[in-house]
Structure formats: C-alpha cells, structure tokens
Amino acid sequence: MSVIQPPQRPLQQFFRSGPMPCPYLPGRVERKLFTRLIGPYATEVNSTLSRAGFRRSHDIVYRPVCPNCQACVPVRVPVAEFIPSRSQRRVLKLNSGVTLAERPAYATSEQYRLFSLYQNSRHGDSDMARMAMGDFSAMVDEGRADTSLLEARDERGQLVGCMLTDRLSDGYSAVYSFYDAAQDRRSLGTFMILGLIERARLAGMPYVYLGYWIAHSRKMAYKAKFHPLECLGEDGWRIADIPMDE
C-alpha cells in the first residue's frame, strides 16, 4: 500500500539589505533582514516572525540587523495587564464620540486624502509624503495576512483616523496608522492604539504588537507611554523598565 506524503511547506528565504541611512537616528547606518509574505502560509509566517521581533511593510517582513547598533527594540503590550494611565483616560474621554469600525483591507480615496494630509503635516520631507493613490493602495493591499483597517470617525461621520492592522495567532499588530494631524489635542494616534488593545481584550488575544521603540527617537517616543510594555531581548520578551506616564 502506498503512503501519500503530506505536501512539503516551502523553505522561507531570507535576504539582507544593503546599507542605508537610518531614518530615525542621524549619522547611523541601517541594514535589514527580510523575507516576503507570499503564498498560503503568509498569515502563519507573519505571526511567527512577529513573535521573533519582525515587522511588516507591504509584502515584506523585516528586522533591523544594523552594524554596531541595537537601538530598535521590538515592543508589545500584554493586554491582560494593561491599565490606561491618567492621560490615556483623558484621551478616551476626549474622543468619547469617536467610533472605531473594522473594514476590509482595501484602500479608498477618502483614506488616501487623510493619509496625504497627515504625511504633509508630519513627514513632509519623507518618501511617503510623495506617495500617489496607487502607492497608497499598494501599502494597504500588498502582503495582506489576516489584515483589516480600523477607521475612526467623529460625531459627524468624518474620517479622522485609520490604522492598518494584522491579526496574529497571539494578538494584533498595529502595522501603520495616520490621522487628522490638525486635531492634535485629541491624540487620535493614542486613541486608536487604545481601541486596538480593547479589541484584543474582547477577542481574548494576549498581545498588541507596536513595532520598534527607539529610546532617542522622538517619532517612537509615544510607544513608551503604554504600560506595562514588553521588550524583546536576548532572554526573550520581558517587561520593559520605562518610566510610567501619568
């Protein structure tokens, strides 16, 4: 009697990028270890590599392997232990009329308009500020691995924020977010992360992955405001020793 062998899962190929200027710390060089998310195992690969400190962008999952630098620290929020700080409770109260709704991961012109305004306001000198609608659609559509969009709408139904998210086997990953930068007082970026943490709690998912925290990067400082926060180091995931935000 012949035995039918189960299909063999293809080996995941990894590559290393060439040296590039670091976008976060001036004067430093960035290199990345990366692989592509393609085929029927994309969601599984995304989950596995996220636990190992990788991050998704389009259909690429990467991790920094920079020479003589370990400033990029993978971080995640342990949902069951998370308690909003006093300032985060103020953010929730300030946005009590804002709704968060999950949408399929397909780009819309409404989202692109908000994305463009955000980039021009916050990152006008970056490559992302020059992205056309087709580029934005590629960012949303490529590499989907159980991916969705969270849309934040105000009391008038106006789109004021959007977050691209991946559902992993042990939580959610906040892939990229943008919002109405003219409403700084509302802290919409923080509000959407708080909403994702609550979504994970209701789904019984243990973690929300926030990507990389960099101690001396102003762009990444907001991640340190979520407590407790776990960091990935040589000994695995551990609670980070970061001062508590009130």
GROMACS .gro file of C-alpha atoms in nm:
model
  246
    1MET     CA    1   0.000   0.000   0.000
    2SER     CA    2   0.138   0.336  -0.099
    3VAL     CA    3   0.150   0.620   0.151
    4ILE     CA    4   0.056   0.967   0.034
    5GLN     CA    5   0.308   1.211   0.174
    6PRO     CA    6   0.173   1.543   0.306
    7PRO     CA    7   0.269   1.844   0.095
    8GLN     CA    8   0.604   1.993   0.187
    9ARG     CA    9   0.599   2.350   0.308
   10PRO     CA   10   0.849   2.554   0.104
   11LEU     CA   11   1.152   2.695   0.284
   12GLN     CA   12   1.127   3.061   0.377
   13GLN     CA   13   1.402   3.259   0.206
   14PHE     CA   14   1.564   3.550   0.389
   15PHE     CA   15   1.773   3.831   0.246
   16ARG     CA   16   1.982   4.116   0.384
   17SER     CA   17   1.951   4.467   0.251
   18GLY     CA   18   2.242   4.693   0.164
   19PRO     CA   19   2.343   4.979   0.394
   20MET     CA   20   2.110   5.281   0.401
   21PRO     CA   21   2.098   5.598   0.614
   22CYS     CA   22   1.899   5.535   0.932
   23PRO     CA   23   1.563   5.719   0.917
   24TYR     CA   24   1.546   5.756   1.295
   25LEU     CA   25   1.897   5.826   1.428
   26PRO     CA   26   2.110   6.073   1.228
   27GLY     CA   27   2.455   5.956   1.126
   28ARG     CA   28   2.381   5.586   1.163
   29VAL     CA   29   2.354   5.313   0.901
   30GLU     CA   30   2.057   5.081   0.865
   31ARG     CA   31   2.050   4.724   0.734
   32LYS     CA   32   1.758   4.482   0.741
   33LEU     CA   33   1.700   4.109   0.737
   34PHE     CA   34   1.381   4.048   0.541
   35THR     CA   35   1.157   3.797   0.367
   36ARG     CA   36   0.845   3.818   0.152
   37LEU     CA   37   0.493   3.730   0.265
   38ILE     CA   38   0.352   3.526  -0.020
   39GLY     CA   39   0.151   3.209  -0.065
   40PRO     CA   40  -0.089   3.019   0.162
   41TYR     CA   41   0.138   3.038   0.468
   42ALA     CA   42   0.160   3.418   0.479
   43THR     CA   43  -0.054   3.460   0.791
   44GLU     CA   44   0.134   3.187   0.980
   45VAL     CA   45   0.473   3.329   0.880
   46ASN     CA   46   0.364   3.679   0.983
   47SER     CA   47   0.260   3.555   1.328
   48THR     CA   48   0.577   3.354   1.383
   49LEU     CA   49   0.810   3.632   1.275
   50SER     CA   50   0.622   3.899   1.472
   51ARG     CA   51   0.693   3.698   1.789
   52ALA     CA   52   1.059   3.699   1.682
   53GLY     CA   53   1.066   4.078   1.656
   54PHE     CA   54   0.996   4.127   1.286
   55ARG     CA   55   0.773   4.397   1.140
   56ARG     CA   56   0.558   4.401   0.825
   57SER     CA   57   0.559   4.667   0.550
   58HIS     CA   58   0.371   4.586   0.227
   59ASP     CA   59   0.458   4.222   0.149
   60ILE     CA   60   0.794   4.242   0.329
   61VAL     CA   61   0.857   4.128   0.687
   62TYR     CA   62   1.183   4.265   0.823
   63ARG     CA   63   1.401   4.310   1.127
   64PRO     CA   64   1.694   4.553   1.168
   65VAL     CA   65   2.040   4.395   1.168
   66CYS     CA   66   2.233   4.721   1.181
   67PRO     CA   67   2.610   4.717   1.238
   68ASN     CA   68   2.709   4.821   1.590
   69CYS     CA   69   2.358   4.932   1.681
   70GLN     CA   70   2.069   4.771   1.869
   71ALA     CA   71   1.858   5.081   1.921
   72CYS     CA   72   1.543   4.933   1.760
   73VAL     CA   73   1.370   4.730   2.032
   74PRO     CA   74   1.060   4.521   1.944
   75VAL     CA   75   0.777   4.602   2.187
   76ARG     CA   76   0.429   4.469   2.261
   77VAL     CA   77   0.152   4.541   2.512
   78PRO     CA   78   0.042   4.249   2.735
   79VAL     CA   79  -0.331   4.310   2.711
   80ALA     CA   80  -0.445   4.145   3.037
   81GLU     CA   81  -0.206   4.357   3.246
   82PHE     CA   82  -0.261   4.686   3.065
   83ILE     CA   83  -0.428   4.969   3.258
   84PRO     CA   84  -0.472   5.308   3.088
   85SER     CA   85  -0.277   5.590   3.251
   86ARG     CA   86  -0.446   5.906   3.368
   87SER     CA   87  -0.353   6.088   3.046
   88GLN     CA   88  -0.480   5.795   2.835
   89ARG     CA   89  -0.811   5.801   3.022
   90ARG     CA   90  -0.835   6.168   2.929
   91VAL     CA   91  -0.778   6.073   2.565
   92LEU     CA   92  -1.062   5.820   2.582
   93LYS     CA   93  -1.294   6.078   2.737
   94LEU     CA   94  -1.197   6.341   2.482
   95ASN     CA   95  -1.281   6.100   2.200
   96SER     CA   96  -1.595   5.953   2.352
   97GLY     CA   97  -1.789   6.047   2.039
   98VAL     CA   98  -1.539   5.885   1.801
   99THR     CA   99  -1.625   5.538   1.673
  100LEU     CA  100  -1.384   5.265   1.559
  101ALA     CA  101  -1.503   5.025   1.292
  102GLU     CA  102  -1.320   4.738   1.123
  103ARG     CA  103  -1.312   4.743   0.743
  104PRO     CA  104  -1.167   4.510   0.479
  105ALA     CA  105  -0.810   4.597   0.379
  106TYR     CA  106  -0.891   4.786   0.060
  107ALA     CA  107  -0.777   5.143   0.006
  108THR     CA  108  -1.029   5.420  -0.056
  109SER     CA  109  -0.990   5.773  -0.188
  110GLU     CA  110  -1.123   5.904   0.144
  111GLN     CA  111  -0.846   5.726   0.332
  112TYR     CA  112  -0.586   5.848   0.084
  113ARG     CA  113  -0.690   6.213   0.130
  114LEU     CA  114  -0.645   6.181   0.506
  115PHE     CA  115  -0.316   5.993   0.458
  116SER     CA  116  -0.179   6.268   0.232
  117LEU     CA  117  -0.277   6.545   0.474
  118TYR     CA  118  -0.112   6.353   0.759
  119GLN     CA  119   0.211   6.295   0.568
  120ASN     CA  120   0.238   6.655   0.450
  121SER     CA  121   0.177   6.779   0.804
  122ARG     CA  122   0.402   6.538   0.995
  123HIS     CA  123   0.652   6.392   0.747
  124GLY     CA  124   0.667   6.639   0.460
  125ASP     CA  125   1.029   6.553   0.375
  126SER     CA  126   0.975   6.175   0.362
  127ASP     CA  127   0.918   5.945   0.065
  128MET     CA  128   0.571   5.865   0.199
  129ALA     CA  129   0.466   6.227   0.152
  130ARG     CA  130   0.515   6.177  -0.222
  131MET     CA  131   0.301   5.864  -0.245
  132ALA     CA  132   0.025   5.870  -0.507
  133MET     CA  133  -0.307   5.688  -0.471
  134GLY     CA  134  -0.159   5.380  -0.641
  135ASP     CA  135   0.129   5.373  -0.390
  136PHE     CA  136  -0.113   5.404  -0.100
  137SER     CA  137  -0.327   5.122  -0.239
  138ALA     CA  138  -0.017   4.902  -0.265
  139MET     CA  139   0.068   4.974   0.101
  140VAL     CA  140  -0.279   4.856   0.205
  141ASP     CA  141  -0.329   4.572  -0.042
  142GLU     CA  142   0.013   4.404  -0.062
  143GLY     CA  143   0.113   4.135   0.184
  144ARG     CA  144  -0.226   4.101   0.346
  145ALA     CA  145  -0.213   3.840   0.622
  146ASP     CA  146  -0.549   3.843   0.804
  147THR     CA  147  -0.533   4.220   0.761
  148SER     CA  148  -0.800   4.482   0.817
  149LEU     CA  149  -0.839   4.857   0.856
  150LEU     CA  150  -0.972   5.030   1.165
  151GLU     CA  151  -1.145   5.354   1.073
  152ALA     CA  152  -1.202   5.625   1.332
  153ARG     CA  153  -1.495   5.859   1.261
  154ASP     CA  154  -1.608   6.161   1.457
  155GLU     CA  155  -1.958   6.260   1.560
  156ARG     CA  156  -2.034   6.385   1.207
  157GLY     CA  157  -1.917   6.063   1.043
  158GLN     CA  158  -1.597   6.229   0.920
  159LEU     CA  159  -1.293   6.002   0.884
  160VAL     CA  160  -1.035   6.130   1.135
  161GLY     CA  161  -0.805   5.830   1.170
  162CYS     CA  162  -0.715   5.495   1.018
  163MET     CA  163  -0.500   5.203   1.131
  164LEU     CA  164  -0.379   4.911   0.920
  165THR     CA  165  -0.376   4.601   1.144
  166ASP     CA  166  -0.283   4.233   1.118
  167ARG     CA  167  -0.446   3.967   1.329
  168LEU     CA  168  -0.178   3.729   1.456
  169SER     CA  169  -0.210   3.395   1.632
  170ASP     CA  170  -0.145   3.568   1.968
  171GLY     CA  171  -0.278   3.918   1.917
  172TYR     CA  172  -0.287   4.215   1.684
  173SER     CA  173  -0.011   4.406   1.511
  174ALA     CA  174  -0.051   4.780   1.458
  175VAL     CA  175   0.111   4.797   1.115
  176TYR     CA  176   0.062   5.167   1.033
  177SER     CA  177  -0.169   5.447   1.139
  178PHE     CA  178  -0.248   5.800   1.027
  179TYR     CA  179  -0.496   6.060   1.143
  180ASP     CA  180  -0.610   6.421   1.126
  181ALA     CA  181  -0.297   6.599   1.247
  182ALA     CA  182  -0.494   6.925   1.277
  183GLN     CA  183  -0.668   6.773   1.580
  184ASP     CA  184  -0.356   6.721   1.790
  185ARG     CA  185  -0.547   6.789   2.110
  186ARG     CA  186  -0.747   6.467   2.062
  187SER     CA  187  -0.435   6.241   2.045
  188LEU     CA  188  -0.603   6.027   1.782
  189GLY     CA  189  -0.297   5.804   1.738
  190THR     CA  190  -0.308   5.709   2.105
  191PHE     CA  191  -0.684   5.667   2.087
  192MET     CA  192  -0.658   5.414   1.803
  193ILE     CA  193  -0.395   5.208   1.987
  194LEU     CA  194  -0.616   5.206   2.297
  195GLY     CA  195  -0.900   5.088   2.074
  196LEU     CA  196  -0.687   4.807   1.934
  197ILE     CA  197  -0.589   4.698   2.286
  198GLU     CA  198  -0.956   4.685   2.381
  199ARG     CA  199  -1.037   4.489   2.065
  200ALA     CA  200  -0.766   4.237   2.158
  201ARG     CA  201  -0.903   4.211   2.513
  202LEU     CA  202  -1.255   4.138   2.389
  203ALA     CA  203  -1.120   3.875   2.149
  204GLY     CA  204  -0.916   3.708   2.425
  205MET     CA  205  -0.589   3.788   2.245
  206PRO     CA  206  -0.288   3.834   2.478
  207TYR     CA  207  -0.079   4.095   2.291
  208VAL     CA  208  -0.078   4.406   2.076
  209TYR     CA  209   0.247   4.446   1.884
  210LEU     CA  210   0.362   4.807   1.834
  211GLY     CA  211   0.677   4.751   1.627
  212TYR     CA  212   1.002   4.913   1.738
  213TRP     CA  213   1.072   5.152   2.022
  214ILE     CA  214   1.384   5.367   1.993
  215ALA     CA  215   1.487   5.544   2.312
  216HIS     CA  216   1.631   5.854   2.146
  217SER     CA  217   1.383   5.890   1.861
  218ARG     CA  218   1.105   6.145   1.905
  219LYS     CA  219   0.896   5.963   1.642
  220MET     CA  220   0.890   5.647   1.854
  221ALA     CA  221   0.854   5.805   2.199
  222TYR     CA  222   0.477   5.751   2.216
  223LYS     CA  223   0.518   5.372   2.247
  224ALA     CA  224   0.681   5.409   2.588
  225LYS     CA  225   0.355   5.554   2.723
  226PHE     CA  226   0.179   5.216   2.719
  227HIS     CA  227   0.235   5.023   3.043
  228PRO     CA  228   0.325   4.758   3.106
  229LEU     CA  229   0.527   4.721   2.787
  230GLU     CA  230   0.726   4.411   2.694
  231CYS     CA  231   1.056   4.434   2.505
  232LEU     CA  232   1.228   4.154   2.315
  233GLY     CA  233   1.589   4.098   2.412
  234GLU     CA  234   1.844   3.819   2.425
  235ASP     CA  235   1.645   3.646   2.701
  236GLY     CA  236   1.310   3.670   2.522
  237TRP     CA  237   1.017   3.900   2.597
  238ARG     CA  238   1.046   4.085   2.927
  239ILE     CA  239   0.868   4.380   3.093
  240ALA     CA  240   1.049   4.699   2.994
  241ASP     CA  241   1.197   4.926   3.256
  242ILE     CA  242   1.049   5.251   3.125
  243PRO     CA  243   0.922   5.535   3.349
  244MET     CA  244   0.542   5.537   3.383
  245ASP     CA  245   0.344   5.808   3.206
  246GLU     CA  246   0.081   5.963   3.433
   0.00000   0.00000   0.00000
